[in-house]
């Protein structure tokens, strides 16, 4: 088997672009493939289409060295990394809410491929309704790769997906390329290797974690895993843990479901403490002094394109068994409505309330609003109080997300003016700049701190 010298990364989003840059820095000739011409153009100009620490400089370096270029067409390459979104669809029969499904999750903030379903405005999601993985992006990517294979390539699925998806990719390629042997078929010598290597990087720390995190690499066969290890070894300094593809898929889902369940416990504890008139932050701090207790932080809900979505893939795989996983999702999905209700009730104390919502992104110090509880809460407050002007503060954005823009009574404001003007200040995201706000600036205001940032 010859050494890998070229790679194509499909989907130049939050995961694909950093992976493409890392492979280029690791010595491969890399082509990034994206359906969005705007993203292709930005990358070819040496720019990152989205904000992530240290990414822009890495893209500019890789493009300047001639190691990375972007295009819309699938090229021939020794290795393919598929890093496209896995959105979900809502089970409407079981839908308890009255709103459309959430925006797509995953690596690629760009356009959907032809025929893929449209996502709704980020932040909207009916609480408690089961979701099903929508594999249309993965299918489109696998088919495009299939069409250019010559034999000898390794194809790695990085997108998070339900157990069995990597095998499905191999089956899809086999159906399109009857001239090639694929590794899901036993007892043949495959022409192409197929593996899963789920991404694990934390937004805000992607460029550090992509190089240092341990990775799980699951092959459809041991030889597939070994070939994928060669690829990731070019840039990953962490341990590369080898397994089969379905186990790698499940390990990834388990990681995010574990975090979701633990955040749900923190959120449930916060609701209980509120009912009992106790301070959840003090109780959490005291409990965490125990050497084997680490309660996570309660908050206004769980957002982002991963933790709010991936547990549903476990529920989908084992509906009757994944009771705790499904309940955690329901607990976390209920938090935005609960938080909004509390802020609206507090605001009704004023005849003509002025409300500032600090933060719209899904978590601190990022600008990503996908599945953001803060957007949901702000929209709910604005809808409940249509005559009240809501001052939304999000230093990472220059315009409001569509869902808020449509409402008419939400305006994007800067922190200083919003705080000075408002009667009610709701801290929805604990960005560093909000944490730095002095208590004196908040004097005389009604403060609703969902993140425990102002003690
Ligand atoms: N959150 C809380 N309380 C906490 C921790 C988080 O309310 O104590 C909220 C955040 O505010 C946010 C959401 O949870 O709304 C998710 O944030 P996060 O920082 O926990 O995770 P993500 O979504 O940014 O990234 C996760 C990571 N997974 C794990 O930590 C197990 C990351 O490593 C994955 O690569 C990423 O999902 C992914 O792409 O799957």
Tab-separated table of C-alpha atoms and ligand atoms in Angstrom:
chain	number	residue	atom	x	y	z
A	1	UNK	CA	0.000	0.000	0.000
A	2	UNK	CA	1.495	3.333	-1.028
A	3	UNK	CA	1.719	6.318	1.324
A	4	UNK	CA	-1.187	8.753	1.297
A	5	UNK	CA	-0.209	11.964	-0.426
A	6	UNK	CA	-3.515	13.694	-1.246
A	7	UNK	CA	-6.839	14.140	0.520
A	8	UNK	CA	-10.239	15.625	-0.214
A	9	UNK	CA	-12.292	16.949	2.673
A	10	UNK	CA	-16.006	17.128	1.909
A	11	UNK	CA	-17.783	19.937	3.783
A	12	UNK	CA	-15.706	22.985	4.755
A	13	UNK	CA	-17.515	23.799	7.972
A	14	UNK	CA	-16.572	23.906	11.636
A	15	UNK	CA	-14.988	20.453	11.422
A	16	UNK	CA	-14.101	20.017	7.750
A	17	UNK	CA	-12.106	23.207	7.323
A	18	UNK	CA	-9.911	22.702	10.419
A	19	UNK	CA	-9.393	19.070	9.326
A	20	UNK	CA	-8.433	20.156	5.789
A	21	UNK	CA	-5.961	22.688	7.181
A	22	UNK	CA	-4.495	20.128	9.588
A	23	UNK	CA	-4.014	17.545	6.827
A	24	UNK	CA	-2.348	20.207	4.670
A	25	UNK	CA	-0.054	21.190	7.519
A	26	UNK	CA	0.654	17.483	8.000
A	27	UNK	CA	2.085	17.347	4.477
A	28	UNK	CA	-0.803	16.256	2.230
A	29	UNK	CA	-2.089	17.999	-0.880
A	30	UNK	CA	-5.619	18.862	0.219
A	31	UNK	CA	-8.709	19.820	-1.730
A	32	UNK	CA	-11.642	21.123	0.245
A	33	UNK	CA	-15.030	20.467	-1.353
A	34	UNK	CA	-18.119	22.486	-0.542
A	35	UNK	CA	-21.447	23.078	-2.263
A	36	UNK	CA	-21.423	26.716	-1.166
A	37	UNK	CA	-19.548	28.909	-3.706
A	38	UNK	CA	-19.102	31.658	-1.099
A	39	UNK	CA	-17.224	29.301	1.205
A	40	UNK	CA	-15.088	28.003	-1.684
A	41	UNK	CA	-14.164	31.547	-2.652
A	42	UNK	CA	-13.303	32.621	0.900
A	43	UNK	CA	-11.086	29.604	1.469
A	44	UNK	CA	-9.270	30.110	-1.847
A	45	UNK	CA	-8.614	33.689	-0.750
A	46	UNK	CA	-6.948	32.246	2.354
A	47	UNK	CA	-9.757	33.225	4.714
A	48	UNK	CA	-11.942	31.333	7.142
A	49	UNK	CA	-15.684	31.793	6.492
A	50	UNK	CA	-16.407	31.643	10.242
A	51	UNK	CA	-14.754	32.755	13.458
A	52	UNK	CA	-12.677	30.216	15.346
A	53	UNK	CA	-9.469	31.043	17.227
A	54	UNK	CA	-6.272	30.421	15.167
A	55	UNK	CA	-8.194	29.053	12.155
A	56	UNK	CA	-7.851	32.091	9.863
A	57	UNK	CA	-4.080	32.177	10.129
A	58	UNK	CA	-3.898	28.417	9.524
A	59	UNK	CA	-6.108	28.641	6.398
A	60	UNK	CA	-4.115	31.547	5.049
A	61	UNK	CA	-0.818	29.659	5.620
A	62	UNK	CA	-2.048	26.412	4.017
A	63	UNK	CA	-3.436	28.235	0.945
A	64	UNK	CA	-0.296	30.376	0.586
A	65	UNK	CA	1.886	27.225	0.671
A	66	UNK	CA	-0.242	25.765	-2.134
A	67	UNK	CA	-1.247	22.810	0.044
A	68	UNK	CA	-4.951	23.679	0.323
A	69	UNK	CA	-7.452	24.772	-2.268
A	70	UNK	CA	-11.228	24.619	-2.386
A	71	UNK	CA	-13.686	23.731	-5.129
A	72	UNK	CA	-17.243	22.537	-5.640
A	73	UNK	CA	-16.404	19.443	-7.699
A	74	UNK	CA	-15.239	16.180	-6.142
A	75	UNK	CA	-11.583	15.561	-7.078
A	76	UNK	CA	-9.627	12.327	-7.236
A	77	UNK	CA	-7.545	11.831	-4.093
A	78	UNK	CA	-5.919	9.098	-1.999
A	79	UNK	CA	-8.121	9.831	1.013
A	80	UNK	CA	-11.604	11.279	1.501
A	81	UNK	CA	-12.888	12.770	4.751
A	82	UNK	CA	-16.649	13.333	4.845
A	83	UNK	CA	-17.474	16.114	7.321
A	84	UNK	CA	-20.974	17.199	6.334
A	85	UNK	CA	-23.923	17.912	8.641
A	86	UNK	CA	-26.293	15.290	9.980
A	87	UNK	CA	-29.489	17.290	10.499
A	88	UNK	CA	-32.510	15.744	12.084
A	89	UNK	CA	-36.156	15.587	11.231
A	90	UNK	CA	-38.825	15.766	13.889
A	91	UNK	CA	-41.241	12.900	14.420
A	92	UNK	CA	-44.411	14.901	13.810
A	93	UNK	CA	-46.693	12.165	15.131
A	94	UNK	CA	-44.980	12.481	18.465
A	95	UNK	CA	-44.427	16.227	18.194
A	96	UNK	CA	-45.579	17.877	21.407
A	97	UNK	CA	-44.661	21.379	20.313
A	98	UNK	CA	-46.117	23.769	17.803
A	99	UNK	CA	-42.938	24.862	16.036
A	100	UNK	CA	-40.873	23.562	13.138
A	101	UNK	CA	-37.740	21.459	13.570
A	102	UNK	CA	-34.388	22.928	14.463
A	103	UNK	CA	-31.642	23.998	12.101
A	104	UNK	CA	-29.169	21.483	10.756
A	105	UNK	CA	-26.409	20.306	13.022
A	106	UNK	CA	-22.937	19.501	11.963
A	107	UNK	CA	-19.848	20.587	10.316
A	108	UNK	CA	-20.938	22.566	7.318
A	109	UNK	CA	-22.592	25.951	7.694
A	110	UNK	CA	-23.072	26.130	3.955
A	111	UNK	CA	-25.835	25.350	1.507
A	112	UNK	CA	-27.784	22.131	1.501
A	113	UNK	CA	-27.174	19.743	-1.385
A	114	UNK	CA	-29.903	19.516	-4.004
A	115	UNK	CA	-32.881	17.612	-2.715
A	116	UNK	CA	-31.930	17.897	0.944
A	117	UNK	CA	-34.713	19.136	3.207
A	118	UNK	CA	-34.667	22.717	4.366
A	119	UNK	CA	-33.858	23.556	7.971
A	120	UNK	CA	-35.808	25.994	10.045
A	121	UNK	CA	-34.504	29.106	11.729
A	122	UNK	CA	-31.727	28.327	14.217
A	123	UNK	CA	-32.972	28.099	17.736
A	124	UNK	CA	-36.436	26.782	17.007
A	125	UNK	CA	-37.183	23.312	18.256
A	126	UNK	CA	-40.261	21.801	19.794
A	127	UNK	CA	-39.492	20.434	23.239
A	128	UNK	CA	-39.607	16.707	23.771
A	129	UNK	CA	-40.383	15.601	20.199
A	130	UNK	CA	-38.209	12.685	19.011
A	131	UNK	CA	-35.875	13.364	16.099
A	132	UNK	CA	-34.548	11.138	13.359
A	133	UNK	CA	-31.192	11.461	11.668
A	134	UNK	CA	-31.383	12.929	8.190
A	135	UNK	CA	-28.558	11.308	6.240
A	136	UNK	CA	-29.133	13.185	2.972
A	137	UNK	CA	-25.876	15.171	3.189
A	138	UNK	CA	-23.869	12.040	3.941
A	139	UNK	CA	-25.597	10.182	1.100
A	140	UNK	CA	-24.906	13.015	-1.356
A	141	UNK	CA	-21.232	13.147	-0.304
A	142	UNK	CA	-20.786	9.352	-0.517
A	143	UNK	CA	-22.316	9.254	-4.002
A	144	UNK	CA	-20.106	12.083	-5.228
A	145	UNK	CA	-17.026	10.298	-3.862
A	146	UNK	CA	-18.169	7.011	-5.420
A	147	UNK	CA	-18.194	8.585	-8.871
A	148	UNK	CA	-14.472	9.472	-8.830
A	149	UNK	CA	-12.963	6.384	-7.145
A	150	UNK	CA	-10.184	4.528	-8.959
A	151	UNK	CA	-9.501	1.886	-6.264
A	152	UNK	CA	-6.969	2.096	-3.418
A	153	UNK	CA	-8.582	5.054	-1.602
A	154	UNK	CA	-9.572	5.340	2.050
A	155	UNK	CA	-12.912	7.017	2.836
A	156	UNK	CA	-13.460	8.288	6.377
A	157	UNK	CA	-16.818	9.435	7.683
A	158	UNK	CA	-16.313	12.122	10.363
A	159	UNK	CA	-19.919	13.309	10.550
A	160	UNK	CA	-21.741	12.154	13.660
A	161	UNK	CA	-24.327	9.566	12.676
A	162	UNK	CA	-26.389	6.661	14.043
A	163	UNK	CA	-24.743	3.234	14.404
A	164	UNK	CA	-24.597	1.520	11.012
A	165	UNK	CA	-24.095	4.672	8.922
A	166	UNK	CA	-20.481	3.928	7.945
A	167	UNK	CA	-21.564	0.527	6.663
A	168	UNK	CA	-24.382	2.264	4.807
A	169	UNK	CA	-21.826	4.550	3.124
A	170	UNK	CA	-19.939	1.474	1.930
A	171	UNK	CA	-23.197	-0.060	0.634
A	172	UNK	CA	-24.130	3.145	-1.190
A	173	UNK	CA	-20.767	3.266	-2.916
A	174	UNK	CA	-21.015	-0.425	-3.846
A	175	UNK	CA	-24.440	0.151	-5.395
A	176	UNK	CA	-23.040	2.979	-7.508
A	177	UNK	CA	-19.774	1.293	-8.390
A	178	UNK	CA	-20.371	-2.399	-9.130
A	179	UNK	CA	-16.862	-2.516	-10.600
A	180	UNK	CA	-15.311	-2.055	-7.131
A	181	UNK	CA	-15.201	-4.383	-4.084
A	182	UNK	CA	-16.280	-2.567	-0.889
A	183	UNK	CA	-15.294	-3.703	2.611
A	184	UNK	CA	-18.778	-4.347	4.079
A	185	UNK	CA	-18.874	-7.544	1.995
A	186	UNK	CA	-17.146	-10.359	3.944
A	187	UNK	CA	-14.365	-12.539	2.593
A	188	UNK	CA	-13.287	-10.359	-0.307
A	189	UNK	CA	-10.215	-8.233	-0.719
A	190	UNK	CA	-11.709	-4.718	-0.922
A	191	UNK	CA	-10.554	-2.154	-3.476
A	192	UNK	CA	-11.428	0.725	-1.144
A	193	UNK	CA	-11.168	1.168	2.641
A	194	UNK	CA	-14.012	2.703	4.675
A	195	UNK	CA	-13.829	3.872	8.309
A	196	UNK	CA	-15.430	6.185	10.855
A	197	UNK	CA	-13.444	8.697	12.887
A	198	UNK	CA	-15.855	10.909	14.813
A	199	UNK	CA	-14.819	14.470	15.493
A	200	UNK	CA	-14.458	15.465	19.148
A	201	UNK	CA	-13.283	19.071	19.085
A	202	UNK	CA	-14.804	21.787	21.242
A	203	UNK	CA	-15.898	24.976	19.443
A	204	UNK	CA	-13.589	27.745	20.640
A	205	UNK	CA	-10.679	25.277	21.065
A	206	UNK	CA	-10.898	23.444	17.739
A	207	UNK	CA	-7.364	24.114	16.486
A	208	UNK	CA	-5.796	22.940	19.748
A	209	UNK	CA	-8.039	19.926	20.244
A	210	UNK	CA	-7.856	18.717	16.625
A	211	UNK	CA	-4.118	18.156	17.084
A	212	UNK	CA	-4.106	16.887	20.668
A	213	UNK	CA	-7.341	14.972	21.387
A	214	UNK	CA	-7.314	11.183	21.352
A	215	UNK	CA	-9.347	9.823	18.423
A	216	UNK	CA	-11.490	6.723	18.029
A	217	UNK	CA	-11.043	5.108	14.602
A	218	UNK	CA	-13.498	2.411	13.614
A	219	UNK	CA	-12.921	0.458	10.428
A	220	UNK	CA	-15.354	-1.742	8.544
A	221	UNK	CA	-12.393	-4.139	8.687
A	222	UNK	CA	-9.129	-3.968	10.675
A	223	UNK	CA	-7.313	-3.055	7.438
A	224	UNK	CA	-9.722	-0.123	6.917
A	225	UNK	CA	-8.971	1.135	10.427
A	226	UNK	CA	-5.236	0.789	9.862
A	227	UNK	CA	-5.406	2.863	6.668
A	228	UNK	CA	-7.442	5.568	8.444
A	229	UNK	CA	-4.865	5.595	11.257
A	230	UNK	CA	-2.204	6.447	8.638
A	231	UNK	CA	-4.282	9.449	7.591
A	232	UNK	CA	-4.927	10.822	11.090
A	233	UNK	CA	-1.379	10.198	12.238
A	234	UNK	CA	-0.258	12.942	9.824
A	235	UNK	CA	-1.661	15.627	12.175
A	236	UNK	CA	-3.072	14.070	15.342
A	237	UNK	CA	-0.687	13.716	18.294
A	238	UNK	CA	-3.252	12.076	20.574
A	239	UNK	CA	-3.817	8.350	20.974
A	240	UNK	CA	-5.577	6.721	18.006
A	241	UNK	CA	-7.881	4.070	19.435
A	242	UNK	CA	-8.804	1.402	16.908
A	243	UNK	CA	-12.174	-0.366	16.875
A	244	UNK	CA	-14.957	-1.360	14.478
A	245	UNK	CA	-17.096	1.272	12.740
A	246	UNK	CA	-20.371	0.784	14.662
A	247	UNK	CA	-18.555	0.951	18.023
A	248	UNK	CA	-16.862	4.203	16.979
A	249	UNK	CA	-20.256	5.619	15.964
A	250	UNK	CA	-21.777	4.656	19.305
A	251	UNK	CA	-18.806	5.944	21.331
A	252	UNK	CA	-19.273	9.393	19.815
A	253	UNK	CA	-23.004	9.450	20.558
A	254	UNK	CA	-22.324	8.228	24.098
A	255	UNK	CA	-19.896	11.102	24.728
A	256	UNK	CA	-22.442	13.771	23.852
A	257	UNK	CA	-25.363	11.973	25.507
A	258	UNK	CA	-23.287	11.641	28.695
A	259	UNK	CA	-22.801	15.402	28.763
A	260	UNK	CA	-26.464	16.051	27.947
A	261	UNK	CA	-27.671	13.797	30.756
A	262	UNK	CA	-25.335	15.473	33.242
A	263	UNK	CA	-26.404	18.970	32.196
A	264	UNK	CA	-30.032	17.811	32.515
A	265	UNK	CA	-29.327	16.773	36.107
A	266	UNK	CA	-27.886	20.229	36.822
A	267	UNK	CA	-30.925	21.872	35.210
A	268	UNK	CA	-33.369	19.684	37.113
A	269	UNK	CA	-31.545	20.483	40.340
A	270	UNK	CA	-31.837	24.167	39.529
A	271	UNK	CA	-35.630	23.882	39.039
A	272	UNK	CA	-35.948	21.987	42.329
A	273	UNK	CA	-33.824	24.540	44.203
A	274	UNK	CA	-35.878	27.371	42.729
A	275	UNK	CA	-39.084	25.701	43.957
A	276	UNK	CA	-37.580	25.218	47.436
A	277	UNK	CA	-36.133	28.737	47.614
A	278	UNK	CA	-32.521	27.503	47.618
A	279	UNK	CA	-29.479	28.800	45.744
A	280	UNK	CA	-28.478	26.135	43.211
A	281	UNK	CA	-25.048	27.702	42.663
A	282	UNK	CA	-24.157	27.497	46.339
A	283	UNK	CA	-25.489	23.945	46.548
A	284	UNK	CA	-23.562	22.889	43.438
A	285	UNK	CA	-20.375	24.427	44.795
A	286	UNK	CA	-20.735	22.636	48.137
A	287	UNK	CA	-21.615	19.287	46.534
A	288	UNK	CA	-18.648	19.553	44.167
A	289	UNK	CA	-16.300	19.634	47.156
A	290	UNK	CA	-17.023	15.915	47.418
A	291	UNK	CA	-14.092	14.114	45.754
A	292	UNK	CA	-16.336	12.048	43.468
A	293	UNK	CA	-19.018	14.628	42.578
A	294	UNK	CA	-18.821	17.043	39.625
A	295	UNK	CA	-22.224	18.561	38.938
A	296	UNK	CA	-22.196	20.510	35.658
A	297	UNK	CA	-23.565	24.036	35.337
A	298	UNK	CA	-27.293	24.636	35.113
A	299	UNK	CA	-28.306	27.124	32.451
A	300	UNK	CA	-31.048	28.253	30.083
A	301	UNK	CA	-30.903	25.053	28.005
A	302	UNK	CA	-28.514	23.084	25.827
A	303	UNK	CA	-27.674	24.440	22.404
A	304	UNK	CA	-25.237	23.904	19.573
A	305	UNK	CA	-25.301	21.466	16.744
A	306	UNK	CA	-24.142	18.419	18.710
A	307	UNK	CA	-25.274	17.856	22.266
A	308	UNK	CA	-28.833	18.992	21.581
A	309	UNK	CA	-29.056	16.558	18.666
A	310	UNK	CA	-26.819	13.494	19.008
A	311	UNK	CA	-28.674	11.873	21.943
A	312	UNK	CA	-31.703	11.540	19.650
A	313	UNK	CA	-29.674	9.182	17.462
A	314	UNK	CA	-29.337	6.857	20.467
A	315	UNK	CA	-33.064	7.153	21.169
A	316	UNK	CA	-33.720	6.353	17.516
A	317	UNK	CA	-31.469	3.285	17.659
A	318	UNK	CA	-33.078	1.847	20.822
A	319	UNK	CA	-36.365	3.683	21.469
A	320	UNK	CA	-37.691	1.541	24.308
A	321	UNK	CA	-34.395	1.404	26.153
A	322	UNK	CA	-33.030	4.948	25.944
A	323	UNK	CA	-35.371	6.303	28.614
A	324	UNK	CA	-32.858	8.365	30.582
A	325	UNK	CA	-31.351	9.777	27.378
A	326	UNK	CA	-34.775	10.850	26.079
A	327	UNK	CA	-35.807	12.321	29.432
A	328	UNK	CA	-32.594	14.349	29.622
A	329	UNK	CA	-33.372	15.803	26.206
A	330	UNK	CA	-36.873	16.711	27.352
A	331	UNK	CA	-35.552	18.350	30.557
A	332	UNK	CA	-32.971	20.398	28.659
A	333	UNK	CA	-35.366	21.316	25.858
A	334	UNK	CA	-37.864	22.626	28.415
A	335	UNK	CA	-35.375	25.108	29.907
A	336	UNK	CA	-35.762	27.932	27.339
A	337	UNK	CA	-39.565	28.048	27.786
A	338	UNK	CA	-39.195	27.968	31.563
A	339	UNK	CA	-36.546	30.714	31.515
A	340	UNK	CA	-38.588	32.921	29.173
A	341	UNK	CA	-41.696	32.503	31.352
A	342	UNK	CA	-39.741	33.618	34.412
A	343	UNK	CA	-38.330	36.692	32.676
A	344	UNK	CA	-41.738	37.650	31.275
A	345	UNK	CA	-43.337	37.270	34.730
A	346	UNK	CA	-40.595	39.433	36.295
A	347	UNK	CA	-41.008	42.078	33.586
A	348	UNK	CA	-44.762	42.364	34.119
A	349	UNK	CA	-43.946	44.112	37.398
A	350	UNK	CA	-43.105	47.163	35.301
A	351	UNK	CA	-45.789	49.131	33.483
A	352	UNK	CA	-43.559	49.737	30.465
A	353	UNK	CA	-40.597	47.369	30.899
A	354	UNK	CA	-37.368	47.680	28.989
A	355	UNK	CA	-35.635	44.313	28.700
A	356	UNK	CA	-32.031	43.558	27.753
A	357	UNK	CA	-31.112	40.013	26.701
A	358	UNK	CA	-27.365	39.568	26.968
A	359	UNK	CA	-26.030	36.925	24.575
A	360	UNK	CA	-27.611	35.082	21.644
A	361	UNK	CA	-25.048	32.379	20.831
A	362	UNK	CA	-25.364	28.815	22.091
A	363	UNK	CA	-22.532	29.181	24.597
A	364	UNK	CA	-19.876	31.539	25.894
A	365	UNK	CA	-17.325	33.215	23.609
A	366	UNK	CA	-18.554	31.760	20.307
A	367	UNK	CA	-20.779	33.397	17.681
A	368	UNK	CA	-22.651	30.242	16.645
A	369	UNK	CA	-26.431	30.563	17.145
A	370	UNK	CA	-27.455	27.101	15.944
A	371	UNK	CA	-29.950	25.537	18.360
A	372	UNK	CA	-29.239	28.430	20.698
A	373	UNK	CA	-31.449	28.551	23.807
A	374	UNK	CA	-30.699	32.290	24.058
A	375	UNK	CA	-32.305	32.940	20.652
A	376	UNK	CA	-35.291	30.828	21.649
A	377	UNK	CA	-35.688	32.663	24.972
A	378	UNK	CA	-35.371	36.103	23.382
A	379	UNK	CA	-37.953	35.148	20.728
A	380	UNK	CA	-40.330	33.825	23.377
A	381	UNK	CA	-40.050	37.000	25.476
A	382	UNK	CA	-40.567	39.191	22.406
A	383	UNK	CA	-43.626	37.176	21.363
A	384	UNK	CA	-45.128	37.255	24.868
A	385	UNK	CA	-44.561	41.020	25.176
A	386	UNK	CA	-45.183	42.331	21.637
A	387	UNK	CA	-45.354	45.968	22.757
A	388	UNK	CA	-42.040	45.826	24.577
A	389	UNK	CA	-38.743	46.626	22.867
A	390	UNK	CA	-36.195	43.899	23.536
A	391	UNK	CA	-32.546	44.942	23.418
A	392	UNK	CA	-30.547	41.922	22.278
A	393	UNK	CA	-26.795	42.135	22.835
A	394	UNK	CA	-24.485	39.771	20.968
A	395	UNK	CA	-20.961	41.086	20.382
A	396	UNK	CA	-20.192	38.248	17.923
A	397	UNK	CA	-23.013	39.228	15.520
A	398	UNK	CA	-23.563	42.226	13.266
A	399	UNK	CA	-27.193	41.387	12.497
A	400	UNK	CA	-30.009	39.574	14.274
A	401	UNK	CA	-30.733	35.898	13.492
A	402	UNK	CA	-33.730	35.671	11.138
A	403	UNK	CA	-36.123	34.384	13.768
A	404	UNK	CA	-35.588	37.506	15.903
A	405	UNK	CA	-35.424	39.921	13.002
A	406	UNK	CA	-38.898	38.827	11.874
A	407	UNK	CA	-40.463	39.674	15.222
A	408	UNK	CA	-40.186	43.445	14.846
A	409	UNK	CA	-39.703	44.281	18.536
A	410	UNK	CA	-36.136	42.971	18.941
A	411	UNK	CA	-33.173	45.224	18.164
A	412	UNK	CA	-29.456	44.480	18.269
A	413	UNK	CA	-27.858	46.799	20.827
A	414	UNK	CA	-24.458	47.287	22.388
A	415	UNK	CA	-23.971	46.162	25.964
A	416	UNK	CA	-23.334	49.557	27.481
A	417	UNK	CA	-26.512	51.165	26.135
A	418	UNK	CA	-28.678	48.118	26.716
A	419	UNK	CA	-27.612	47.860	30.346
A	420	UNK	CA	-28.058	51.574	30.929
A	421	UNK	CA	-31.551	51.577	29.309
A	422	UNK	CA	-33.025	48.346	30.628
A	423	UNK	CA	-35.120	47.708	33.727
A	424	UNK	CA	-34.704	43.936	33.411
A	425	UNK	CA	-31.379	42.402	32.423
A	426	UNK	CA	-31.355	38.732	31.440
A	427	UNK	CA	-27.884	37.215	31.151
A	428	UNK	CA	-28.382	34.364	28.673
A	429	UNK	CA	-24.781	33.667	27.626
A	430	UNK	CA	-21.760	34.123	29.887
A	431	UNK	CA	-19.421	35.710	27.333
A	432	UNK	CA	-16.202	36.966	28.971
A	433	UNK	CA	-17.195	40.564	28.216
A	434	UNK	CA	-20.446	40.116	30.154
A	435	UNK	CA	-18.673	38.439	33.064
A	436	UNK	CA	-16.508	41.548	33.299
A	437	UNK	CA	-19.529	43.827	33.828
A	438	UNK	CA	-19.237	45.527	37.215
A	439	UNK	CA	-21.934	45.108	39.845
A	440	UNK	CA	-22.266	48.903	40.044
A	441	UNK	CA	-23.481	48.924	36.392
A	442	UNK	CA	-26.314	46.610	37.413
A	443	UNK	CA	-27.388	48.571	40.464
A	444	UNK	CA	-31.125	49.268	40.524
A	445	UNK	CA	-31.863	46.735	37.773
A	446	UNK	CA	-33.776	43.481	38.007
A	447	UNK	CA	-31.146	40.909	37.062
A	448	UNK	CA	-31.952	37.386	35.819
A	449	UNK	CA	-28.612	35.584	35.617
A	450	UNK	CA	-29.158	32.195	33.950
A	451	UNK	CA	-25.447	31.309	33.988
A	452	UNK	CA	-24.410	32.118	37.546
A	453	UNK	CA	-21.872	34.573	36.160
A	454	UNK	CA	-22.514	37.481	38.502
A	455	UNK	CA	-22.457	35.475	41.744
B	1	LIG	N1	-23.807	23.666	28.899
B	1	LIG	C1	-24.475	23.865	30.088
B	1	LIG	N2	-23.872	23.501	31.247
B	1	LIG	C2	-22.615	22.966	31.277
B	1	LIG	C3	-21.938	22.744	30.050
B	1	LIG	C4	-22.556	23.108	28.865
B	1	LIG	O1	-25.617	24.355	30.117
B	1	LIG	O2	-22.116	22.688	32.383
B	1	LIG	C5	-24.457	24.034	27.630
B	1	LIG	C6	-23.708	25.112	26.840
B	1	LIG	O3	-24.042	26.396	27.287
B	1	LIG	C7	-24.166	24.823	25.427
B	1	LIG	C8	-24.339	23.303	25.420
B	1	LIG	O4	-24.426	22.906	26.768
B	1	LIG	O5	-25.426	25.422	25.180
B	1	LIG	C9	-23.213	22.536	24.748
B	1	LIG	O6	-21.941	23.107	25.057
B	1	LIG	P1	-20.638	22.227	25.351
B	1	LIG	O7	-19.518	23.166	25.599
B	1	LIG	O8	-20.907	21.243	26.408
B	1	LIG	O9	-20.427	21.373	24.035
B	1	LIG	P2	-20.348	21.699	22.452
B	1	LIG	O10	-21.687	21.431	21.868
B	1	LIG	O11	-19.703	22.995	22.165
B	1	LIG	O12	-19.307	20.538	21.970
B	1	LIG	C10	-19.617	19.188	22.277
B	1	LIG	C11	-18.347	18.549	22.889
B	1	LIG	N3	-18.694	17.231	23.423
B	1	LIG	C12	-18.397	16.892	24.708
B	1	LIG	O13	-17.884	17.655	25.497
B	1	LIG	C13	-18.740	15.498	25.120
B	1	LIG	C14	-17.248	18.448	21.833
B	1	LIG	O14	-16.117	17.765	22.344
B	1	LIG	C15	-17.783	17.715	20.579
B	1	LIG	O15	-16.791	17.637	19.554
B	1	LIG	C16	-18.958	18.501	20.053
B	1	LIG	O16	-19.978	18.516	21.073
B	1	LIG	C17	-19.463	17.794	18.801
B	1	LIG	O17	-19.202	18.357	17.702
B	1	LIG	O18	-20.030	16.713	18.883
